Amino acid sequence: MTDPVILTPGAVTLDQWAAIARGAPARLDPAAFPAIERGAAAVAAILAKGAPVYGINTGFGKLASVRIDDADLAKLQHNLVISHASGVGEPLAPAITRLMMALKLANLGQGASGVRPATARLLEAMLMKGVVPVVPAQGSVGASGDLAPLAHMTAAMIGVGEAIVAGERLPATQALARAGLAPIELGPKEGLALLNGTQFSTANALYALFTAERLLRTGLVAGALTTDAAKGSDGPFDPRIHALRRHPGQIETAAALRALMAGSAIRASHTTGDDRIQDPYCLRCQPQVMGAALDILRNVAVTLGREADGVTDNPLIFVDPEGDAHEAISGGNFHAEPVAFAADIVALALCEIGSLAERRISLLVDPVLSRLPAFLTPRPGLNSGFMIPQVTAAALVSENKQQAHPASVDSIPTSANQEDHVSMAAHGAYRLHRMARNVANVLAIELLAAAQGCDFHGPLASSEALERVRAAIRARVPALDDDRFFAPDIACVADMVLAGAFEEAVAPLALPRVTEAAR
């Protein structure tokens, strides 16, 4: 088994979150448990004083003024979970659910949530033993926390609902038993601590950020291969141009494009005698577009890194280290506005990565612009070649444009107007997965088209790095001589894109990183 990621509350890196998203188990740093114990003891001390404290001995939301008897405090937390487990829609992907669980565990590990160590240990054991609650993906407005999806996560902990273990979907009690675990009865404050927070929105946004990084890096590879296929110039990637504008992302993406094309015999074949003075923007302005996407994704990485390390439930428990003056203070850390803005920015970047790639595909299939056979087929007319794959790419980028409308500008009052402004971060982050898959398909079409375009330049070869990319494609998909059933080819290469095959193909050449900004 892969070594577990150790979650040090408040200090988990984006690379560690990415490892969890890829399937690594996770556990809490043992040094966190004394703080958890102190927080639980503080809740007990606050309850002993008898004063009303939101969510501990009162109702929730608009019902906060209703005082709950001590005998009913456990029932209060149980009812909170089952009533709030009201999500609908397709289940969240298990990888994202696991990331959500790890984010919640790290949140609890800071000791400000008031849960008992046993509750945190159950969540940790589920992560370690692969018990993944079934969480419907729809039902959160991104404040007051991601209540519905986190309620489904918590429901599995108390033996309600369903969970997946070893790939099998089972009733939660059976899934826990299969892993040698038992449901827990929640104590005061614990249901609220588990339900409140931004972990669903943050998990979805983080997962999308990691995918967007892969798509941006692959987009640079595809763009370089297309530039060679179209016999475009690498002059626009000259470092002097980009140094004068000073944007770090633009400088780095131009350097990557230069390195990808270095030593290309195709490029060398037309350095003189070509009557084209300037390439279309989709080739010439790659550093400007992809560099801008890189810079804004790095800003997102900083925001999401901070959010992942934060505590976002309510109320928060502040322990008096000198005596018994512990406090439970109500606030609004559950409001996911930072995540909503971050998700909207990722959507913009995904749109532009895909849009630029589609324009490069359009260039390649146009014989006037590319000076290649029409639609990249040796026998146009009898064959349609890449005609309709380009239409598919156009459809996907248009869909992404519609999806990119900012979710964060929307709000709708909930809970009888007690919760009267919400972030829509959950929807904003969840929609990114479909957008990312659309971009992966567009890049797959471009890579296939660019490889086909370079085939026409034989026996001239591209650079060593780009020839490895072509070899990776041709190992799975043969050249298109005559028309064939094309959909499986696109799906195959899209899966390679999402798996990082083309980043690996150009290694050890360095491609820009998005997540390094938040280290």
Short mmCIF file of C-alpha atoms in Angstrom, two decimals, residues 9-502:
data_model
loop_
_atom_site.label_atom_id
_atom_site.label_comp_id
_atom_site.label_asym_id
_atom_site.label_seq_id
_atom_site.Cartn_x
_atom_site.Cartn_y
_atom_site.Cartn_z
CA PRO A 9 -3.40 20.59 10.41
CA GLY A 10 -2.80 24.03 8.96
CA ALA A 11 0.30 22.93 7.06
CA VAL A 12 -0.75 20.44 4.36
CA THR A 13 0.78 21.18 0.96
CA LEU A 14 -1.04 21.17 -2.36
CA ASP A 15 1.21 18.32 -3.47
CA GLN A 16 -0.09 16.29 -0.51
CA TRP A 17 -3.70 17.10 -1.37
CA ALA A 18 -2.94 16.06 -4.96
CA ALA A 19 -1.53 12.74 -3.75
CA ILE A 20 -4.74 12.08 -1.83
CA ALA A 21 -6.77 12.97 -4.92
CA ARG A 22 -4.73 10.37 -6.83
CA GLY A 23 -5.58 7.68 -4.26
CA ALA A 24 -3.02 7.90 -1.45
CA PRO A 25 -4.39 7.04 2.02
CA ALA A 26 -4.31 9.80 4.62
CA ARG A 27 -4.07 10.01 8.38
CA LEU A 28 -3.92 12.78 10.93
CA ASP A 29 -0.63 13.75 12.51
CA PRO A 30 -0.77 12.16 16.00
CA ALA A 31 0.42 15.46 17.42
CA ALA A 32 -3.00 16.91 16.58
CA PHE A 33 -4.98 14.77 18.99
CA PRO A 34 -4.20 16.69 22.21
CA ALA A 35 -5.69 19.82 20.62
CA ILE A 36 -8.78 17.82 19.60
CA GLU A 37 -9.09 16.53 23.18
CA ARG A 38 -8.85 20.04 24.59
CA GLY A 39 -11.54 21.26 22.20
CA ALA A 40 -13.90 18.44 23.23
CA ALA A 41 -13.26 19.16 26.91
CA ALA A 42 -14.02 22.84 26.29
CA VAL A 43 -17.41 21.91 24.80
CA ALA A 44 -18.21 19.84 27.88
CA ALA A 45 -17.21 22.72 30.14
CA ILE A 46 -19.31 25.21 28.17
CA LEU A 47 -22.33 22.88 28.38
CA ALA A 48 -21.88 22.50 32.14
CA LYS A 49 -22.41 26.24 32.55
CA GLY A 50 -25.90 25.92 31.10
CA ALA A 51 -25.81 28.95 28.82
CA PRO A 52 -27.36 28.59 25.33
CA VAL A 53 -24.71 28.00 22.65
CA TYR A 54 -25.65 27.76 18.99
CA GLY A 55 -25.67 24.23 17.64
CA ILE A 56 -24.61 22.69 20.92
CA ASN A 57 -27.81 23.07 22.94
CA THR A 58 -29.97 25.03 20.47
CA GLY A 59 -31.65 24.38 17.16
CA PHE A 60 -30.05 25.29 13.87
CA GLY A 61 -30.38 28.13 11.38
CA LYS A 62 -33.67 29.96 11.88
CA LEU A 63 -34.34 27.64 14.85
CA ALA A 64 -31.32 28.88 16.80
CA SER A 65 -33.58 30.41 19.45
CA VAL A 66 -35.01 27.00 20.41
CA ARG A 67 -33.29 25.64 23.53
CA ILE A 68 -32.66 21.88 23.62
CA ASP A 69 -32.74 19.85 26.84
CA ASP A 70 -29.56 18.11 27.92
CA ALA A 71 -31.22 14.73 27.55
CA ASP A 72 -31.83 15.40 23.86
CA LEU A 73 -28.37 16.66 22.83
CA ALA A 74 -27.29 13.40 21.18
CA LYS A 75 -30.66 13.17 19.40
CA LEU A 76 -30.20 16.75 18.24
CA GLN A 77 -26.96 15.89 16.44
CA HIS A 78 -28.42 12.69 14.97
CA ASN A 79 -31.47 14.54 13.67
CA LEU A 80 -29.25 17.24 12.20
CA VAL A 81 -27.38 14.70 10.11
CA ILE A 82 -30.31 12.71 8.78
CA SER A 83 -32.44 15.79 8.06
CA HIS A 84 -29.63 17.53 6.21
CA ALA A 85 -28.72 14.46 4.13
CA SER A 86 -31.00 15.76 1.39
CA GLY A 87 -28.69 15.82 -1.61
CA VAL A 88 -29.71 14.75 -5.10
CA GLY A 89 -28.03 13.89 -8.37
CA GLU A 90 -25.15 11.69 -9.39
CA PRO A 91 -22.77 10.50 -6.68
CA LEU A 92 -19.57 12.44 -6.29
CA ALA A 93 -16.55 10.62 -7.71
CA PRO A 94 -14.94 8.55 -4.91
CA ALA A 95 -11.59 10.28 -5.41
CA ILE A 96 -13.19 13.66 -4.71
CA THR A 97 -15.16 12.31 -1.75
CA ARG A 98 -11.92 11.01 -0.24
CA LEU A 99 -10.34 14.41 -0.73
CA MET A 100 -13.36 15.99 0.99
CA MET A 101 -12.98 13.59 3.93
CA ALA A 102 -9.28 14.40 4.26
CA LEU A 103 -10.01 18.11 4.19
CA LYS A 104 -12.58 17.68 6.96
CA LEU A 105 -10.17 15.58 9.03
CA ALA A 106 -7.47 18.25 8.80
CA ASN A 107 -10.08 20.88 9.74
CA LEU A 108 -11.07 18.91 12.84
CA GLY A 109 -7.41 18.38 13.71
CA GLN A 110 -6.96 22.03 14.65
CA GLY A 111 -9.03 21.55 17.79
CA ALA A 112 -11.43 24.43 17.15
CA SER A 113 -14.41 22.27 16.20
CA GLY A 114 -15.11 20.59 19.52
CA VAL A 115 -15.27 16.97 18.33
CA ARG A 116 -13.99 14.06 20.37
CA PRO A 117 -10.82 12.21 19.33
CA ALA A 118 -12.89 9.05 18.70
CA THR A 119 -14.92 10.86 16.05
CA ALA A 120 -11.82 12.11 14.26
CA ARG A 121 -10.31 8.62 14.48
CA LEU A 122 -13.33 7.07 12.78
CA LEU A 123 -13.06 9.49 9.86
CA GLU A 124 -9.33 8.74 9.71
CA ALA A 125 -9.95 4.97 9.77
CA MET A 126 -12.46 5.26 6.92
CA LEU A 127 -9.83 7.08 4.87
CA MET A 128 -7.18 4.52 5.66
CA LYS A 129 -9.40 1.49 5.02
CA GLY A 130 -11.10 2.80 1.88
CA VAL A 131 -14.65 3.30 3.18
CA VAL A 132 -16.04 6.06 0.94
CA PRO A 133 -19.53 7.44 1.65
CA VAL A 134 -21.89 7.82 -1.29
CA VAL A 135 -22.39 11.59 -1.56
CA PRO A 136 -24.91 13.10 -4.02
CA ALA A 137 -23.22 15.95 -5.85
CA GLN A 138 -26.08 18.47 -5.78
CA GLY A 139 -27.67 20.29 -2.89
CA SER A 140 -25.18 22.81 -1.51
CA VAL A 141 -25.30 26.57 -2.07
CA GLY A 142 -21.85 27.09 -0.53
CA ALA A 143 -23.11 28.56 2.77
CA SER A 144 -23.91 27.80 5.61
CA GLY A 145 -21.23 25.35 4.64
CA ASP A 146 -21.71 22.43 2.27
CA LEU A 147 -24.44 21.06 4.50
CA ALA A 148 -26.15 18.42 2.34
CA PRO A 149 -23.06 16.69 0.92
CA LEU A 150 -21.22 16.75 4.24
CA ALA A 151 -24.36 15.36 5.89
CA HIS A 152 -24.19 12.36 3.54
CA MET A 153 -20.54 11.88 4.51
CA THR A 154 -21.43 12.07 8.20
CA ALA A 155 -24.47 9.83 7.79
CA ALA A 156 -22.18 6.97 6.80
CA MET A 157 -20.25 7.52 10.04
CA ILE A 158 -23.43 6.95 12.07
CA GLY A 159 -24.50 3.97 9.97
CA VAL A 160 -27.04 5.70 7.74
CA GLY A 161 -26.99 5.83 3.94
CA GLU A 162 -24.48 4.04 1.76
CA ALA A 163 -20.73 3.74 1.32
CA ILE A 164 -18.34 2.12 -1.13
CA VAL A 165 -15.69 -0.32 0.05
CA ALA A 166 -13.44 -2.36 -2.25
CA GLY A 167 -15.48 -1.09 -5.20
CA GLU A 168 -18.79 -2.36 -3.82
CA ARG A 169 -21.67 -0.05 -2.88
CA LEU A 170 -23.24 -1.19 0.38
CA PRO A 171 -25.46 0.07 3.20
CA ALA A 172 -23.20 2.15 5.45
CA THR A 173 -23.31 -0.26 8.40
CA GLN A 174 -22.24 -3.14 6.17
CA ALA A 175 -19.47 -1.09 4.54
CA LEU A 176 -18.11 -0.12 7.95
CA ALA A 177 -18.30 -3.71 9.18
CA ARG A 178 -16.50 -4.94 6.05
CA ALA A 179 -13.60 -2.68 7.09
CA GLY A 180 -13.76 -3.73 10.75
CA LEU A 181 -15.36 -0.47 11.86
CA ALA A 182 -18.56 0.42 13.69
CA PRO A 183 -20.87 3.44 13.51
CA ILE A 184 -20.47 6.16 16.10
CA GLU A 185 -23.03 8.07 18.18
CA LEU A 186 -22.35 11.76 17.83
CA GLY A 187 -21.82 13.90 20.89
CA PRO A 188 -22.71 17.56 21.44
CA LYS A 189 -21.53 19.86 18.63
CA GLU A 190 -20.13 16.94 16.57
CA GLY A 191 -22.82 16.73 13.91
CA LEU A 192 -22.62 20.45 13.31
CA ALA A 193 -18.82 20.35 13.20
CA LEU A 194 -18.90 17.62 10.56
CA LEU A 195 -21.65 19.20 8.44
CA ASN A 196 -20.51 22.80 8.57
CA GLY A 197 -17.59 23.89 6.40
CA THR A 198 -16.48 24.28 2.80
CA GLN A 199 -14.88 20.88 2.28
CA PHE A 200 -17.19 19.73 -0.56
CA SER A 201 -16.64 22.94 -2.53
CA THR A 202 -12.92 22.97 -1.77
CA ALA A 203 -12.42 19.30 -2.70
CA ASN A 204 -14.13 19.83 -6.04
CA ALA A 205 -12.19 23.02 -6.73
CA LEU A 206 -8.86 21.46 -5.76
CA TYR A 207 -9.48 18.40 -7.91
CA ALA A 208 -10.35 20.66 -10.83
CA LEU A 209 -7.24 22.76 -10.22
CA PHE A 210 -5.02 19.68 -10.38
CA THR A 211 -6.72 18.65 -13.63
CA ALA A 212 -6.44 22.18 -15.04
CA GLU A 213 -2.70 22.12 -14.38
CA ARG A 214 -2.41 18.91 -16.38
CA LEU A 215 -4.49 20.36 -19.21
CA LEU A 216 -2.45 23.55 -19.35
CA ARG A 217 0.82 21.63 -19.50
CA THR A 218 -0.56 19.26 -22.15
CA GLY A 219 -1.94 22.26 -24.02
CA LEU A 220 1.58 23.61 -24.36
CA VAL A 221 2.75 20.27 -25.75
CA ALA A 222 -0.15 20.12 -28.20
CA GLY A 223 0.40 23.74 -29.23
CA ALA A 224 4.07 23.14 -29.96
CA LEU A 225 3.26 20.05 -32.04
CA THR A 226 0.63 21.98 -33.98
CA THR A 227 3.08 24.81 -34.60
CA ASP A 228 5.44 22.31 -36.22
CA ALA A 229 2.62 20.62 -38.15
CA ALA A 230 1.57 24.01 -39.55
CA LYS A 231 5.20 24.99 -40.18
CA GLY A 232 4.68 27.91 -37.85
CA SER A 233 7.48 30.07 -36.51
CA ASP A 234 9.08 29.81 -33.08
CA GLY A 235 10.11 33.46 -33.39
CA PRO A 236 7.15 34.62 -31.27
CA PHE A 237 8.58 32.57 -28.39
CA ASP A 238 11.82 34.60 -28.31
CA PRO A 239 12.58 35.41 -24.65
CA ARG A 240 13.26 39.08 -25.38
CA ILE A 241 9.64 39.63 -26.37
CA HIS A 242 8.30 38.25 -23.11
CA ALA A 243 10.87 39.85 -20.85
CA LEU A 244 9.60 43.23 -22.01
CA ARG A 245 6.06 42.44 -20.87
CA ARG A 246 7.18 41.00 -17.51
CA HIS A 247 4.35 38.55 -16.80
CA PRO A 248 5.95 35.45 -15.20
CA GLY A 249 3.50 33.00 -16.76
CA GLN A 250 4.04 34.39 -20.23
CA ILE A 251 7.82 34.18 -19.81
CA GLU A 252 7.64 30.58 -18.58
CA THR A 253 5.22 29.32 -21.22
CA ALA A 254 7.30 30.88 -24.00
CA ALA A 255 10.38 29.14 -22.60
CA ALA A 256 8.51 25.83 -22.54
CA LEU A 257 7.37 26.24 -26.15
CA ARG A 258 10.93 27.06 -27.26
CA ALA A 259 12.27 24.01 -25.46
CA LEU A 260 9.58 21.74 -26.92
CA MET A 261 10.48 22.79 -30.48
CA ALA A 262 14.26 22.92 -30.01
CA GLY A 263 16.08 20.92 -32.68
CA SER A 264 13.05 20.38 -34.91
CA ALA A 265 14.06 19.56 -38.48
CA ILE A 266 10.58 20.60 -39.58
CA ARG A 267 11.17 24.05 -38.12
CA ALA A 268 14.64 24.26 -39.66
CA SER A 269 13.22 23.45 -43.10
CA HIS A 270 11.34 26.76 -43.38
CA THR A 271 13.46 29.28 -41.50
CA THR A 272 14.22 30.89 -44.86
CA GLY A 273 12.19 31.23 -48.03
CA ASP A 274 8.78 31.12 -46.31
CA ASP A 275 6.53 33.88 -47.64
CA ARG A 276 4.41 34.01 -44.48
CA ILE A 277 5.37 37.02 -42.35
CA GLN A 278 3.26 36.34 -39.25
CA ASP A 279 1.34 33.31 -38.02
CA PRO A 280 -2.30 33.50 -36.89
CA TYR A 281 -2.84 34.38 -33.25
CA CYS A 282 -3.57 30.79 -32.21
CA LEU A 283 0.10 30.01 -32.90
CA ARG A 284 1.74 33.36 -32.34
CA CYS A 285 -0.02 34.36 -29.10
CA GLN A 286 0.27 31.07 -27.24
CA PRO A 287 2.58 32.51 -24.54
CA GLN A 288 0.26 35.44 -23.97
CA VAL A 289 -2.88 33.29 -23.59
CA MET A 290 -1.43 30.26 -21.84
CA GLY A 291 0.82 32.42 -19.69
CA ALA A 292 -2.17 34.43 -18.49
CA ALA A 293 -3.97 31.17 -17.67
CA LEU A 294 -0.91 29.97 -15.77
CA ASP A 295 -0.74 33.15 -13.69
CA ILE A 296 -4.40 33.15 -12.70
CA LEU A 297 -4.33 29.43 -11.88
CA ARG A 298 -1.40 30.10 -9.59
CA ASN A 299 -3.49 32.71 -7.80
CA VAL A 300 -6.21 30.08 -7.40
CA ALA A 301 -3.65 27.67 -5.97
CA VAL A 302 -2.79 30.18 -3.24
CA THR A 303 -6.46 30.73 -2.37
CA LEU A 304 -7.35 27.04 -2.29
CA GLY A 305 -4.20 26.17 -0.35
CA ARG A 306 -5.21 28.62 2.36
CA GLU A 307 -8.81 27.38 2.34
CA ALA A 308 -7.72 23.76 2.65
CA ASP A 309 -5.59 24.62 5.67
CA GLY A 310 -8.29 26.71 7.33
CA VAL A 311 -11.07 25.96 9.80
CA THR A 312 -14.48 26.65 8.31
CA ASP A 313 -17.17 25.33 10.65
CA ASN A 314 -19.33 27.29 13.10
CA PRO A 315 -19.38 28.05 15.96
CA LEU A 316 -15.67 27.78 16.69
CA ILE A 317 -14.34 26.67 20.05
CA PHE A 318 -11.61 28.75 21.65
CA VAL A 319 -9.89 27.01 24.53
CA ASP A 320 -8.73 29.00 27.55
CA PRO A 321 -5.31 27.49 28.31
CA GLU A 322 -5.24 29.08 31.78
CA GLY A 323 -8.68 28.18 33.13
CA ASP A 324 -12.30 27.50 32.17
CA ALA A 325 -13.13 30.68 30.26
CA HIS A 326 -13.64 28.71 27.05
CA GLU A 327 -15.69 30.35 24.33
CA ALA A 328 -17.91 29.20 21.50
CA ILE A 329 -18.06 32.08 19.04
CA SER A 330 -20.41 32.17 16.08
CA GLY A 331 -19.01 33.53 12.84
CA GLY A 332 -19.16 32.93 9.11
CA ASN A 333 -16.07 30.96 8.07
CA PHE A 334 -18.44 28.51 6.36
CA HIS A 335 -19.18 31.09 3.66
CA ALA A 336 -17.30 29.79 0.63
CA GLU A 337 -16.90 33.06 -1.30
CA PRO A 338 -13.11 32.57 -1.73
CA VAL A 339 -13.73 29.12 -3.21
CA ALA A 340 -16.50 30.44 -5.46
CA PHE A 341 -14.21 33.12 -6.89
CA ALA A 342 -11.43 30.54 -7.31
CA ALA A 343 -13.73 28.13 -9.13
CA ASP A 344 -14.90 30.85 -11.48
CA ILE A 345 -11.28 31.66 -12.33
CA VAL A 346 -10.51 28.00 -13.06
CA ALA A 347 -13.53 27.99 -15.39
CA LEU A 348 -12.13 30.97 -17.29
CA ALA A 349 -8.74 29.31 -17.66
CA LEU A 350 -10.27 26.05 -18.87
CA CYS A 351 -12.30 27.98 -21.43
CA GLU A 352 -9.25 29.67 -22.87
CA ILE A 353 -7.05 26.57 -22.94
CA GLY A 354 -9.73 24.76 -24.93
CA SER A 355 -10.65 27.73 -27.11
CA LEU A 356 -7.06 28.30 -28.24
CA ALA A 357 -6.63 24.58 -28.97
CA GLU A 358 -9.79 24.52 -31.08
CA ARG A 359 -8.52 27.44 -33.16
CA ARG A 360 -5.30 25.52 -33.81
CA ILE A 361 -7.32 22.49 -34.95
CA SER A 362 -9.30 24.74 -37.28
CA LEU A 363 -6.06 26.08 -38.73
CA LEU A 364 -4.71 22.58 -39.38
CA VAL A 365 -7.78 21.36 -41.27
CA ASP A 366 -7.92 24.49 -43.46
CA PRO A 367 -5.61 23.93 -46.47
CA VAL A 368 -5.36 27.67 -47.15
CA LEU A 369 -3.91 28.36 -43.69
CA SER A 370 -2.01 25.12 -43.03
CA ARG A 371 -0.86 24.33 -46.59
CA LEU A 372 -1.62 20.71 -45.70
CA PRO A 373 -4.14 18.43 -47.47
CA ALA A 374 -7.71 19.50 -46.76
CA PHE A 375 -8.95 18.09 -43.43
CA LEU A 376 -5.63 16.26 -43.03
CA THR A 377 -6.59 13.31 -45.21
CA PRO A 378 -4.45 12.06 -48.13
CA ARG A 379 -7.58 11.68 -50.30
CA PRO A 380 -10.00 14.52 -49.48
CA GLY A 381 -13.44 14.17 -50.98
CA LEU A 382 -13.59 10.42 -50.78
CA ASN A 383 -12.56 10.87 -47.15
CA SER A 384 -13.65 13.57 -44.68
CA GLY A 385 -10.65 13.15 -42.40
CA PHE A 386 -10.65 15.57 -39.47
CA MET A 387 -13.65 17.56 -40.70
CA ILE A 388 -16.07 16.50 -37.97
CA PRO A 389 -13.56 16.13 -35.12
CA GLN A 390 -12.99 19.87 -35.57
CA VAL A 391 -16.75 20.41 -35.35
CA THR A 392 -16.81 18.35 -32.16
CA ALA A 393 -14.05 20.53 -30.72
CA ALA A 394 -16.04 23.63 -31.65
CA ALA A 395 -19.11 22.22 -29.90
CA LEU A 396 -17.13 21.48 -26.74
CA VAL A 397 -15.53 24.90 -26.45
CA SER A 398 -18.90 26.58 -26.98
CA GLU A 399 -20.39 24.43 -24.24
CA ASN A 400 -17.56 25.49 -21.95
CA LYS A 401 -18.19 29.15 -22.71
CA GLN A 402 -21.77 28.72 -21.54
CA GLN A 403 -20.60 26.86 -18.44
CA ALA A 404 -18.11 29.59 -17.55
CA HIS A 405 -20.71 32.15 -16.49
CA PRO A 406 -19.55 33.13 -12.97
CA ALA A 407 -21.35 31.15 -10.29
CA SER A 408 -20.18 33.57 -7.62
CA VAL A 409 -22.37 36.42 -8.86
CA ASP A 410 -25.48 34.41 -8.00
CA SER A 411 -27.10 34.17 -4.57
CA ILE A 412 -30.44 32.98 -3.25
CA PRO A 413 -31.78 33.33 0.30
CA THR A 414 -32.23 30.09 2.28
CA SER A 415 -33.34 28.97 5.75
CA ALA A 416 -36.21 31.43 6.02
CA ASN A 417 -33.89 34.31 5.13
CA GLN A 418 -31.52 33.64 8.03
CA GLU A 419 -28.93 32.57 5.49
CA ASP A 420 -29.61 35.37 3.08
CA HIS A 421 -26.42 35.51 1.00
CA VAL A 422 -24.70 32.40 -0.31
CA SER A 423 -21.64 31.78 -2.48
CA MET A 424 -22.71 29.07 -4.95
CA ALA A 425 -19.18 27.69 -4.62
CA ALA A 426 -20.41 24.10 -4.66
CA HIS A 427 -22.02 24.40 -8.08
CA GLY A 428 -19.18 26.60 -9.31
CA ALA A 429 -16.60 23.97 -8.39
CA TYR A 430 -18.56 20.88 -9.41
CA ARG A 431 -19.26 22.13 -12.96
CA LEU A 432 -15.49 22.31 -13.56
CA HIS A 433 -15.16 18.54 -13.97
CA ARG A 434 -17.32 18.45 -17.09
CA MET A 435 -15.50 21.49 -18.44
CA ALA A 436 -12.15 19.82 -17.83
CA ARG A 437 -13.25 16.66 -19.65
CA ASN A 438 -14.36 18.83 -22.56
CA VAL A 439 -10.90 20.41 -22.71
CA ALA A 440 -9.25 16.99 -22.54
CA ASN A 441 -11.28 15.92 -25.56
CA VAL A 442 -10.37 19.08 -27.48
CA LEU A 443 -6.69 18.55 -26.72
CA ALA A 444 -7.02 14.91 -27.79
CA ILE A 445 -8.39 16.02 -31.16
CA GLU A 446 -5.60 18.56 -31.52
CA LEU A 447 -2.89 16.04 -30.68
CA LEU A 448 -4.29 13.59 -33.23
CA ALA A 449 -4.55 16.33 -35.85
CA ALA A 450 -1.06 17.67 -35.14
CA ALA A 451 0.47 14.20 -35.31
CA GLN A 452 -1.33 13.66 -38.63
CA GLY A 453 -0.07 17.02 -39.90
CA CYS A 454 3.51 16.17 -39.01
CA ASP A 455 3.14 12.85 -40.84
CA PHE A 456 2.81 14.83 -44.08
CA HIS A 457 6.22 16.41 -43.48
CA GLY A 458 8.10 13.09 -43.50
CA PRO A 459 10.89 12.23 -43.61
CA LEU A 460 11.49 15.46 -41.68
CA ALA A 461 11.12 15.00 -37.94
CA SER A 462 10.12 17.31 -35.17
CA SER A 463 12.17 17.81 -31.99
CA GLU A 464 13.16 14.87 -29.83
CA ALA A 465 10.54 15.79 -27.22
CA LEU A 466 7.74 16.16 -29.75
CA GLU A 467 8.72 12.98 -31.57
CA ARG A 468 8.22 11.15 -28.26
CA VAL A 469 4.74 12.67 -28.13
CA ARG A 470 4.02 11.46 -31.66
CA ALA A 471 5.34 8.02 -30.77
CA ALA A 472 3.06 7.87 -27.72
CA ILE A 473 0.08 8.70 -29.92
CA ARG A 474 1.03 6.28 -32.68
CA ALA A 475 1.54 3.48 -30.15
CA ARG A 476 -2.21 3.70 -29.48
CA VAL A 477 -3.72 5.28 -32.60
CA PRO A 478 -2.50 4.69 -36.18
CA ALA A 479 -2.33 7.44 -38.79
CA LEU A 480 -5.62 8.21 -40.53
CA ASP A 481 -5.16 7.03 -44.12
CA ASP A 482 -8.82 6.33 -44.89
CA ASP A 483 -11.86 7.30 -42.84
CA ARG A 484 -12.66 5.03 -39.90
CA PHE A 485 -14.79 5.05 -36.76
CA PHE A 486 -13.10 8.00 -35.04
CA ALA A 487 -14.71 8.27 -31.59
CA PRO A 488 -12.57 5.56 -29.92
CA ASP A 489 -9.40 7.34 -31.08
CA ILE A 490 -10.48 10.58 -29.42
CA ALA A 491 -11.51 8.80 -26.22
CA CYS A 492 -8.20 6.93 -26.08
CA VAL A 493 -6.08 10.04 -26.42
CA ALA A 494 -8.30 12.04 -24.03
CA ASP A 495 -7.67 9.38 -21.38
CA MET A 496 -3.95 9.72 -22.09
CA VAL A 497 -4.24 13.48 -21.60
CA LEU A 498 -5.94 13.09 -18.23
CA ALA A 499 -3.43 10.45 -17.16
CA GLY A 500 -0.50 12.79 -17.87
CA ALA A 501 0.93 10.68 -20.69
CA PHE A 502 2.12 13.65 -22.73
#
